[in-house]
Amino acid sequence: MKRTSSNNRIRLAIQRSGRLSDDSFDLLNRCGIKYRKKTEQLFHHCENFPLDLLLVRDDDIPQLVNQGTCDLGIVGTNVLEEDTLSQRNSKRISVPDLIQALDFGNCRLSIALPNVVNYEGLFSLQNKRIATSYPNILKKFLRDNEITAEIVTLAGSVEIAPRLGIADAICDLVSTGSTLDANNLQEVAEVFISKAVLIKTTSPLNSTQQETTDLFVRRIAGVTHANDSKYIMLHAPKAQLNDIVACLPGAETPTIVTLENDNNKVGVHAVCRESIFWETLERLKACGASSILVLPIEKLLA
Ligand code: PRT
Ligand code: ZN
């Protein structure tokens, strides 16, 4: 799978099947990239963009990007951090560049104890056995917090380790917390906050590949920012315009338009880069805004 120098296409590694797969494919769709999806195939040629997809296990993605087999990869920062820390241990220093945070894969790596155990702070973990699939992140956390504990490394099903008697605590990924609840575990300490990111190889790309990469990253940034952003339109009394504009969360300079037949009010149109909650709308209304309309944005090219 090593690339040839005449190959001007770029290669992106994504998770074949798992929690990041659907969102990764959805991101490509949102970027307007078309490919023919054949379930059993690990290599996909995109039809309308010089990009090839390699479908792999998420744990392999940092290494594939690191060694230049793939130019780009979509992976959780939990996997990236674990890989980076394990490489430091073996004195390999090349780490892929993290180039764009994505809007999915959010979770946290947390320490959890059986509900029946009394937790009084991190020192409660002293000399305990903690099961995890992230031994290097956990080792660093324990070292930073001056806790001595035994790390039991497991490939999966970490949440049942206390019931099996092979660990006193676990350190595992949590998103809703329902797995911990179902296993009578209490979350006691957050070790690492994770989200999906786009990473790029540090191996040199030729100028065509670099241009394609820049274009791809711009598209991803466009749809990712668009997802967070909203377009807001409202009518504002001229006297309250400054107060109303100040209420708009993360807004760039708004467009002010005149209203026919109403000299006392103007129309305000703005892109808001942050979530617009009901509280914001209520505050705008209290400032005198009316006809408030909030619209989703599909694409955004700054
Ligand atoms: O086969 P492959 O190696 O590719 O996949 P995998 O089984 O190693 O990983 P997978 O598909 O489970 O997760 C891929 C990535 O998704 C992770 O590395 C994280 O970056 C991200 N992610 C986000 C999660 C979760 N949320 C998550 N909740 N990964 C795993 N979980 C698991 C967790 O381990 C626990 O078992 O979900 C359970 C907890 O979920 P809640 O909602 O009950 O709290
Ligand atoms: Zn994995």
mmCIF file of C-alpha atoms and ligand atoms in Angstrom:
data_model
loop_
_atom_site.group_PDB
_atom_site.id
_atom_site.type_symbol
_atom_site.label_atom_id
_atom_site.label_comp_id
_atom_site.label_asym_id
_atom_site.label_seq_id
_atom_site.Cartn_x
_atom_site.Cartn_y
_atom_site.Cartn_z
ATOM 1 C CA MET A 1 0.000 0.000 0.000
ATOM 2 C CA LYS A 2 3.105 2.271 -0.108
ATOM 3 C CA ARG A 3 2.437 5.214 -2.401
ATOM 4 C CA THR A 4 4.323 6.048 -5.587
ATOM 5 C CA SER A 5 5.714 9.508 -6.227
ATOM 6 C CA SER A 6 3.658 9.798 -9.469
ATOM 7 C CA ASN A 7 0.459 9.404 -7.472
ATOM 8 C CA ASN A 8 -1.117 12.829 -7.077
ATOM 9 C CA ARG A 9 -4.122 11.595 -5.138
ATOM 10 C CA ILE A 10 -4.339 11.823 -1.366
ATOM 11 C CA ARG A 11 -5.215 8.946 0.903
ATOM 12 C CA LEU A 12 -7.480 9.239 3.942
ATOM 13 C CA ALA A 13 -7.689 6.573 6.665
ATOM 14 C CA ILE A 14 -11.053 6.233 8.395
ATOM 15 C CA GLN A 15 -12.532 3.720 10.799
ATOM 16 C CA ARG A 16 -13.975 0.772 8.919
ATOM 17 C CA SER A 17 -16.762 0.009 11.341
ATOM 18 C CA GLY A 18 -17.442 1.463 14.758
ATOM 19 C CA ARG A 19 -18.492 4.638 16.456
ATOM 20 C CA LEU A 20 -16.622 7.000 14.125
ATOM 21 C CA SER A 21 -17.516 5.324 10.805
ATOM 22 C CA ASP A 22 -20.982 6.721 10.097
ATOM 23 C CA ASP A 23 -19.977 10.237 11.109
ATOM 24 C CA SER A 24 -16.794 10.039 8.988
ATOM 25 C CA PHE A 25 -18.764 8.953 5.897
ATOM 26 C CA ASP A 26 -21.390 11.583 6.660
ATOM 27 C CA LEU A 27 -18.645 14.238 6.807
ATOM 28 C CA LEU A 28 -17.420 13.185 3.342
ATOM 29 C CA ASN A 29 -20.988 13.423 2.046
ATOM 30 C CA ARG A 30 -21.359 16.881 3.561
ATOM 31 C CA CYS A 31 -18.113 17.848 1.776
ATOM 32 C CA GLY A 32 -19.701 16.737 -1.517
ATOM 33 C CA ILE A 33 -17.260 13.852 -1.978
ATOM 34 C CA LYS A 34 -18.663 10.842 -3.838
ATOM 35 C CA TYR A 35 -17.392 7.271 -3.649
ATOM 36 C CA ARG A 36 -18.875 3.891 -4.430
ATOM 37 C CA LYS A 37 -19.334 2.070 -1.137
ATOM 38 C CA LYS A 38 -18.805 -1.658 -1.373
ATOM 39 C CA THR A 39 -19.055 -3.115 2.078
ATOM 40 C CA GLU A 40 -16.288 -5.677 1.869
ATOM 41 C CA GLN A 41 -13.781 -3.407 0.155
ATOM 42 C CA LEU A 42 -11.097 -1.696 2.269
ATOM 43 C CA PHE A 43 -10.012 0.717 -0.432
ATOM 44 C CA HIS A 44 -12.393 3.216 -2.051
ATOM 45 C CA HIS A 45 -11.629 5.492 -4.968
ATOM 46 C CA CYS A 46 -13.533 8.800 -4.734
ATOM 47 C CA GLU A 47 -15.097 9.737 -8.036
ATOM 48 C CA ASN A 48 -15.225 13.525 -8.009
ATOM 49 C CA PHE A 49 -12.213 14.369 -5.816
ATOM 50 C CA PRO A 50 -8.580 13.086 -5.953
ATOM 51 C CA LEU A 51 -9.015 11.217 -2.698
ATOM 52 C CA ASP A 52 -8.836 7.514 -1.818
ATOM 53 C CA LEU A 53 -10.231 6.036 1.367
ATOM 54 C CA LEU A 54 -8.593 3.296 3.388
ATOM 55 C CA LEU A 55 -10.960 1.643 5.872
ATOM 56 C CA VAL A 56 -9.132 0.308 8.919
ATOM 57 C CA ARG A 57 -9.350 -0.184 12.692
ATOM 58 C CA ASP A 58 -9.184 3.147 14.501
ATOM 59 C CA ASP A 59 -6.122 2.060 16.520
ATOM 60 C CA ASP A 60 -4.108 1.689 13.304
ATOM 61 C CA ILE A 61 -4.848 5.193 12.018
ATOM 62 C CA PRO A 62 -2.137 7.209 13.869
ATOM 63 C CA GLN A 63 0.542 4.780 12.734
ATOM 64 C CA LEU A 64 -0.666 4.681 9.100
ATOM 65 C CA VAL A 65 -0.604 8.477 8.974
ATOM 66 C CA ASN A 66 2.610 8.668 10.941
ATOM 67 C CA GLN A 67 4.518 6.470 8.517
ATOM 68 C CA GLY A 68 3.022 8.208 5.452
ATOM 69 C CA THR A 69 1.011 5.220 4.160
ATOM 70 C CA CYS A 70 -1.975 7.561 4.472
ATOM 71 C CA ASP A 71 -1.753 11.344 4.169
ATOM 72 C CA LEU A 72 -4.743 12.051 6.376
ATOM 73 C CA GLY A 73 -6.775 10.237 9.006
ATOM 74 C CA ILE A 74 -9.896 10.706 11.101
ATOM 75 C CA VAL A 75 -9.420 9.453 14.641
ATOM 76 C CA GLY A 76 -10.362 10.192 18.256
ATOM 77 C CA THR A 77 -7.871 12.256 20.249
ATOM 78 C CA ASN A 78 -7.985 9.439 22.838
ATOM 79 C CA VAL A 79 -6.403 7.031 20.330
ATOM 80 C CA LEU A 80 -4.001 9.700 19.090
ATOM 81 C CA GLU A 81 -2.869 10.609 22.615
ATOM 82 C CA GLU A 82 -2.420 6.957 23.602
ATOM 83 C CA ASP A 83 -0.351 6.370 20.468
ATOM 84 C CA THR A 84 1.696 9.516 21.002
ATOM 85 C CA LEU A 85 2.477 8.641 24.630
ATOM 86 C CA SER A 86 3.416 5.059 23.739
ATOM 87 C CA GLN A 87 5.757 6.338 21.016
ATOM 88 C CA ARG A 88 7.472 8.677 23.433
ATOM 89 C CA ASN A 89 8.183 5.649 25.556
ATOM 90 C CA SER A 90 9.975 3.989 22.690
ATOM 91 C CA LYS A 91 11.647 7.267 21.674
ATOM 92 C CA ARG A 92 9.924 7.509 18.276
ATOM 93 C CA ILE A 93 9.171 11.168 17.955
ATOM 94 C CA SER A 94 7.224 11.686 14.736
ATOM 95 C CA VAL A 95 3.598 12.440 15.555
ATOM 96 C CA PRO A 96 0.972 13.316 12.948
ATOM 97 C CA ASP A 97 -0.220 16.913 12.833
ATOM 98 C CA LEU A 98 -3.660 17.514 14.264
ATOM 99 C CA ILE A 99 -5.157 19.850 11.716
ATOM 100 C CA GLN A 100 -8.890 20.118 12.254
ATOM 101 C CA ALA A 101 -11.231 19.373 15.155
ATOM 102 C CA LEU A 102 -14.416 17.653 13.955
ATOM 103 C CA ASP A 103 -17.950 17.877 15.267
ATOM 104 C CA PHE A 104 -18.405 14.259 16.392
ATOM 105 C CA GLY A 105 -16.873 11.489 18.520
ATOM 106 C CA ASN A 106 -17.140 13.489 21.755
ATOM 107 C CA CYS A 107 -16.489 11.419 24.870
ATOM 108 C CA ARG A 108 -14.307 11.393 27.986
ATOM 109 C CA LEU A 109 -11.892 8.876 29.435
ATOM 110 C CA SER A 110 -12.865 8.527 33.084
ATOM 111 C CA ILE A 111 -12.002 6.487 36.123
ATOM 112 C CA ALA A 112 -14.964 4.635 37.642
ATOM 113 C CA LEU A 113 -15.363 2.600 40.804
ATOM 114 C CA PRO A 114 -18.073 0.172 41.941
ATOM 115 C CA ASN A 115 -20.999 2.114 43.451
ATOM 116 C CA VAL A 116 -20.500 0.369 46.777
ATOM 117 C CA VAL A 117 -16.972 1.759 47.179
ATOM 118 C CA ASN A 118 -16.604 4.990 49.112
ATOM 119 C CA TYR A 119 -14.667 7.555 47.049
ATOM 120 C CA GLU A 120 -12.981 10.397 48.924
ATOM 121 C CA GLY A 121 -10.689 11.818 46.297
ATOM 122 C CA LEU A 122 -7.921 10.599 44.025
ATOM 123 C CA PHE A 123 -5.975 9.159 46.942
ATOM 124 C CA SER A 124 -8.767 6.514 47.200
ATOM 125 C CA LEU A 125 -7.122 5.008 44.102
ATOM 126 C CA GLN A 126 -3.788 4.518 45.860
ATOM 127 C CA ASN A 127 -2.511 0.919 45.440
ATOM 128 C CA LYS A 128 -5.668 -0.113 43.558
ATOM 129 C CA ARG A 129 -5.759 -2.148 40.311
ATOM 130 C CA ILE A 130 -7.260 -0.128 37.451
ATOM 131 C CA ALA A 131 -8.333 -1.847 34.213
ATOM 132 C CA THR A 132 -8.085 0.127 30.977
ATOM 133 C CA SER A 133 -7.429 -0.008 27.239
ATOM 134 C CA TYR A 134 -5.498 3.273 27.568
ATOM 135 C CA PRO A 135 -2.522 2.353 29.800
ATOM 136 C CA ASN A 136 -0.284 5.221 28.682
ATOM 137 C CA ILE A 137 -2.851 7.995 29.206
ATOM 138 C CA LEU A 138 -3.745 6.493 32.578
ATOM 139 C CA LYS A 139 -0.083 6.100 33.569
ATOM 140 C CA LYS A 140 0.526 9.793 32.836
ATOM 141 C CA PHE A 141 -2.590 10.843 34.777
ATOM 142 C CA LEU A 142 -1.578 8.785 37.815
ATOM 143 C CA ARG A 143 1.998 10.090 37.651
ATOM 144 C CA ASP A 144 0.814 13.723 37.339
ATOM 145 C CA ASN A 145 -1.406 13.190 40.392
ATOM 146 C CA GLU A 146 1.232 11.273 42.380
ATOM 147 C CA ILE A 147 -0.922 8.153 42.684
ATOM 148 C CA THR A 148 0.644 4.695 42.691
ATOM 149 C CA ALA A 149 -1.683 2.086 41.234
ATOM 150 C CA GLU A 150 -1.424 -1.086 39.184
ATOM 151 C CA ILE A 151 -2.603 -0.754 35.583
ATOM 152 C CA VAL A 152 -4.349 -3.829 34.152
ATOM 153 C CA THR A 153 -4.398 -3.493 30.351
ATOM 154 C CA LEU A 154 -7.453 -4.998 28.617
ATOM 155 C CA ALA A 155 -8.381 -4.834 24.929
ATOM 156 C CA GLY A 156 -12.129 -4.487 25.565
ATOM 157 C CA SER A 157 -15.079 -5.096 27.922
ATOM 158 C CA VAL A 158 -13.245 -3.069 30.538
ATOM 159 C CA GLU A 159 -16.473 -2.318 32.421
ATOM 160 C CA ILE A 160 -16.830 -5.907 33.656
ATOM 161 C CA ALA A 161 -13.292 -6.099 35.126
ATOM 162 C CA PRO A 162 -14.350 -5.242 38.722
ATOM 163 C CA ARG A 163 -17.133 -7.880 38.611
ATOM 164 C CA LEU A 164 -14.625 -10.458 37.361
ATOM 165 C CA GLY A 165 -12.331 -9.585 40.248
ATOM 166 C CA ILE A 166 -9.434 -8.619 37.989
ATOM 167 C CA ALA A 167 -9.488 -4.915 38.906
ATOM 168 C CA ASP A 168 -10.787 -2.589 41.625
ATOM 169 C CA ALA A 169 -11.553 0.268 39.243
ATOM 170 C CA ILE A 170 -11.716 0.982 35.528
ATOM 171 C CA CYS A 171 -10.589 3.788 33.262
ATOM 172 C CA ASP A 172 -12.763 3.765 30.146
ATOM 173 C CA LEU A 173 -14.508 5.972 27.618
ATOM 174 C CA VAL A 174 -17.845 7.410 28.663
ATOM 175 C CA SER A 175 -20.357 9.307 26.605
ATOM 176 C CA THR A 176 -23.882 9.013 28.051
ATOM 177 C CA GLY A 177 -22.799 7.143 31.214
ATOM 178 C CA SER A 178 -25.366 4.373 30.677
ATOM 179 C CA THR A 179 -22.718 1.611 30.434
ATOM 180 C CA LEU A 180 -21.337 2.666 33.821
ATOM 181 C CA ASP A 181 -24.876 2.714 35.276
ATOM 182 C CA ALA A 182 -25.656 -0.718 33.848
ATOM 183 C CA ASN A 183 -22.514 -2.097 35.514
ATOM 184 C CA ASN A 184 -23.092 -0.404 38.893
ATOM 185 C CA LEU A 185 -20.076 1.840 38.485
ATOM 186 C CA GLN A 186 -19.672 5.474 39.563
ATOM 187 C CA GLU A 187 -17.618 7.930 37.506
ATOM 188 C CA VAL A 188 -15.136 9.567 39.891
ATOM 189 C CA ALA A 189 -12.418 11.298 37.864
ATOM 190 C CA GLU A 190 -12.132 12.648 34.336
ATOM 191 C CA VAL A 191 -8.747 11.718 32.826
ATOM 192 C CA PHE A 192 -8.969 12.931 29.226
ATOM 193 C CA ILE A 193 -11.568 14.716 27.084
ATOM 194 C CA SER A 194 -11.752 13.388 23.542
ATOM 195 C CA LYS A 195 -13.254 14.220 20.158
ATOM 196 C CA ALA A 196 -12.684 13.166 16.577
ATOM 197 C CA VAL A 197 -10.012 15.079 14.672
ATOM 198 C CA LEU A 198 -8.458 15.135 11.233
ATOM 199 C CA ILE A 199 -4.731 14.369 11.333
ATOM 200 C CA LYS A 200 -2.121 14.843 8.639
ATOM 201 C CA THR A 201 1.155 13.089 7.987
ATOM 202 C CA THR A 202 4.410 14.897 8.617
ATOM 203 C CA SER A 203 5.846 13.159 5.516
ATOM 204 C CA PRO A 204 6.246 15.632 2.651
ATOM 205 C CA LEU A 205 3.472 15.849 0.044
ATOM 206 C CA ASN A 206 4.041 16.991 -3.521
ATOM 207 C CA SER A 207 2.526 20.352 -4.445
ATOM 208 C CA THR A 208 -0.565 18.801 -6.094
ATOM 209 C CA GLN A 209 -1.249 16.652 -3.044
ATOM 210 C CA GLN A 210 -0.700 19.645 -0.767
ATOM 211 C CA GLU A 211 -3.208 21.707 -2.782
ATOM 212 C CA THR A 212 -5.751 18.874 -2.637
ATOM 213 C CA THR A 213 -5.180 18.531 1.106
ATOM 214 C CA ASP A 214 -5.684 22.273 1.642
ATOM 215 C CA LEU A 215 -8.889 22.182 -0.409
ATOM 216 C CA PHE A 216 -10.166 19.148 1.498
ATOM 217 C CA VAL A 217 -9.391 20.749 4.871
ATOM 218 C CA ARG A 218 -11.134 23.977 3.809
ATOM 219 C CA ARG A 219 -14.247 21.987 2.876
ATOM 220 C CA ILE A 220 -14.179 20.131 6.185
ATOM 221 C CA ALA A 221 -13.729 23.389 8.104
ATOM 222 C CA GLY A 222 -16.617 24.843 6.079
ATOM 223 C CA VAL A 223 -19.104 22.099 6.905
ATOM 224 C CA THR A 224 -17.868 21.730 10.505
ATOM 225 C CA HIS A 225 -18.222 25.435 11.232
ATOM 226 C CA ALA A 226 -21.530 25.508 9.362
ATOM 227 C CA ASN A 227 -22.817 22.818 11.696
ATOM 228 C CA ASP A 228 -22.067 24.981 14.746
ATOM 229 C CA SER A 229 -23.311 28.173 13.132
ATOM 230 C CA LYS A 230 -26.788 29.562 12.621
ATOM 231 C CA TYR A 231 -28.144 32.349 10.467
ATOM 232 C CA ILE A 232 -30.346 34.738 12.405
ATOM 233 C CA MET A 233 -32.720 37.357 11.015
ATOM 234 C CA LEU A 234 -34.749 39.797 13.083
ATOM 235 C CA HIS A 235 -36.316 43.237 13.154
ATOM 236 C CA ALA A 236 -34.725 45.710 15.603
ATOM 237 C CA PRO A 237 -35.894 49.164 16.736
ATOM 238 C CA LYS A 238 -33.099 51.543 15.651
ATOM 239 C CA ALA A 239 -32.801 52.848 19.225
ATOM 240 C CA GLN A 240 -32.050 49.337 20.574
ATOM 241 C CA LEU A 241 -29.848 48.178 17.688
ATOM 242 C CA ASN A 242 -26.569 48.216 19.654
ATOM 243 C CA ASP A 243 -28.070 46.267 22.587
ATOM 244 C CA ILE A 244 -29.578 43.717 20.230
ATOM 245 C CA VAL A 245 -26.369 43.187 18.249
ATOM 246 C CA ALA A 246 -24.484 42.759 21.544
ATOM 247 C CA CYS A 247 -26.851 39.867 22.435
ATOM 248 C CA LEU A 248 -25.988 37.850 19.303
ATOM 249 C CA PRO A 249 -23.640 34.990 20.323
ATOM 250 C CA GLY A 250 -20.399 34.817 18.327
ATOM 251 C CA ALA A 251 -21.804 37.022 15.550
ATOM 252 C CA GLU A 252 -19.651 38.572 12.858
ATOM 253 C CA THR A 253 -20.497 42.133 11.757
ATOM 254 C CA PRO A 254 -24.228 41.880 10.999
ATOM 255 C CA THR A 255 -25.872 43.089 7.817
ATOM 256 C CA ILE A 256 -28.360 45.896 8.524
ATOM 257 C CA VAL A 257 -31.137 46.373 5.983
ATOM 258 C CA THR A 258 -33.835 49.047 5.793
ATOM 259 C CA LEU A 259 -37.452 47.993 6.115
ATOM 260 C CA GLU A 260 -40.079 49.296 3.764
ATOM 261 C CA ASN A 261 -42.781 51.370 5.464
ATOM 262 C CA ASP A 262 -41.020 51.358 8.862
ATOM 263 C CA ASN A 263 -38.431 54.030 9.541
ATOM 264 C CA ASN A 264 -38.087 53.167 13.218
ATOM 265 C CA LYS A 265 -36.849 49.608 12.667
ATOM 266 C CA VAL A 266 -34.144 47.865 10.641
ATOM 267 C CA GLY A 267 -33.641 44.259 9.602
ATOM 268 C CA VAL A 268 -30.604 42.521 11.130
ATOM 269 C CA HIS A 269 -29.046 39.458 9.450
ATOM 270 C CA ALA A 270 -26.064 37.725 11.064
ATOM 271 C CA VAL A 271 -24.132 34.466 11.160
ATOM 272 C CA CYS A 272 -23.773 33.337 14.775
ATOM 273 C CA ARG A 273 -20.805 31.026 15.396
ATOM 274 C CA GLU A 274 -22.204 29.711 18.667
ATOM 275 C CA SER A 275 -25.381 27.880 19.649
ATOM 276 C CA ILE A 276 -28.473 30.021 19.922
ATOM 277 C CA PHE A 277 -30.468 28.925 22.949
ATOM 278 C CA TRP A 278 -34.049 29.914 23.815
ATOM 279 C CA GLU A 279 -32.572 32.189 26.518
ATOM 280 C CA THR A 280 -30.794 34.195 23.800
ATOM 281 C CA LEU A 281 -34.034 34.601 21.840
ATOM 282 C CA GLU A 282 -35.850 35.688 24.994
ATOM 283 C CA ARG A 283 -33.101 38.245 25.715
ATOM 284 C CA LEU A 284 -33.335 39.577 22.148
ATOM 285 C CA LYS A 285 -37.098 39.893 22.508
ATOM 286 C CA ALA A 286 -36.687 41.712 25.815
ATOM 287 C CA CYS A 287 -34.375 44.186 24.029
ATOM 288 C CA GLY A 288 -37.161 44.924 21.542
ATOM 289 C CA ALA A 289 -36.332 42.517 18.694
ATOM 290 C CA SER A 290 -39.251 41.031 16.749
ATOM 291 C CA SER A 291 -39.842 38.580 13.856
ATOM 292 C CA ILE A 292 -36.821 36.553 15.007
ATOM 293 C CA LEU A 293 -35.916 33.727 12.634
ATOM 294 C CA VAL A 294 -33.045 31.250 13.206
ATOM 295 C CA LEU A 295 -31.956 29.144 10.228
ATOM 296 C CA PRO A 296 -29.435 26.284 9.874
ATOM 297 C CA ILE A 297 -26.422 26.826 7.595
ATOM 298 C CA GLU A 298 -25.459 24.034 5.235
ATOM 299 C CA LYS A 299 -22.077 25.298 4.002
ATOM 300 C CA LEU A 300 -19.874 28.186 5.054
ATOM 301 C CA LEU A 301 -16.788 29.417 3.226
ATOM 302 C CA ALA A 302 -15.142 32.268 5.102
HETATM 303 O O1 PRT B 1 -12.710 -1.991 15.774
HETATM 304 P P1 PRT B 1 -12.051 -0.719 16.099
HETATM 305 O O2 PRT B 1 -10.735 -0.852 16.822
HETATM 306 O O3 PRT B 1 -11.967 0.199 14.905
HETATM 307 O O4 PRT B 1 -13.072 0.080 17.061
HETATM 308 P P2 PRT B 1 -13.087 0.172 18.668
HETATM 309 O O5 PRT B 1 -14.006 -0.868 19.163
HETATM 310 O O6 PRT B 1 -11.714 0.263 19.232
HETATM 311 O O7 PRT B 1 -13.686 1.618 18.865
HETATM 312 P P3 PRT B 1 -15.198 2.143 18.888
HETATM 313 O O8 PRT B 1 -15.830 2.007 17.544
HETATM 314 O O9 PRT B 1 -15.941 1.629 20.065
HETATM 315 O O10 PRT B 1 -14.881 3.707 19.175
HETATM 316 C C1 PRT B 1 -14.164 4.458 18.251
HETATM 317 C C2 PRT B 1 -13.937 5.834 18.844
HETATM 318 O O11 PRT B 1 -15.193 6.460 19.093
HETATM 319 C C3 PRT B 1 -13.245 5.886 20.172
HETATM 320 O O12 PRT B 1 -11.839 5.731 20.091
HETATM 321 C C4 PRT B 1 -13.630 7.274 20.672
HETATM 322 O O13 PRT B 1 -12.790 8.249 20.082
HETATM 323 C C5 PRT B 1 -15.043 7.445 20.100
HETATM 324 N N1 PRT B 1 -16.111 7.254 21.119
HETATM 325 C C6 PRT B 1 -17.037 8.204 21.433
HETATM 326 C C7 PRT B 1 -16.351 6.184 21.876
HETATM 327 C C8 PRT B 1 -17.449 6.476 22.686
HETATM 328 N N2 PRT B 1 -17.864 7.728 22.379
HETATM 329 C C9 PRT B 1 -17.941 5.477 23.603
HETATM 330 N N3 PRT B 1 -18.913 5.746 24.322
HETATM 331 N N4 PRT B 1 -15.743 4.974 21.959
HETATM 332 C C10 PRT B 1 -16.221 4.040 22.789
HETATM 333 N N5 PRT B 1 -17.284 4.249 23.612
HETATM 334 C C11 PRT B 1 -17.726 3.070 24.433
HETATM 335 C C12 PRT B 1 -16.996 2.956 25.779
HETATM 336 O O14 PRT B 1 -15.780 2.249 25.630
HETATM 337 C C13 PRT B 1 -18.015 2.191 26.622
HETATM 338 O O15 PRT B 1 -17.967 0.816 26.362
HETATM 339 O O16 PRT B 1 -19.098 3.163 24.751
HETATM 340 C C14 PRT B 1 -19.330 2.711 26.087
HETATM 341 C C15 PRT B 1 -19.772 3.858 26.948
HETATM 342 O O17 PRT B 1 -20.785 4.595 26.317
HETATM 343 P P4 PRT B 1 -21.961 5.223 27.183
HETATM 344 O O18 PRT B 1 -22.768 6.032 26.207
HETATM 345 O O19 PRT B 1 -22.748 4.087 27.749
HETATM 346 O O20 PRT B 1 -21.328 6.106 28.230
HETATM 347 ZN ZN ZN B 2 -10.035 0.359 18.299
#
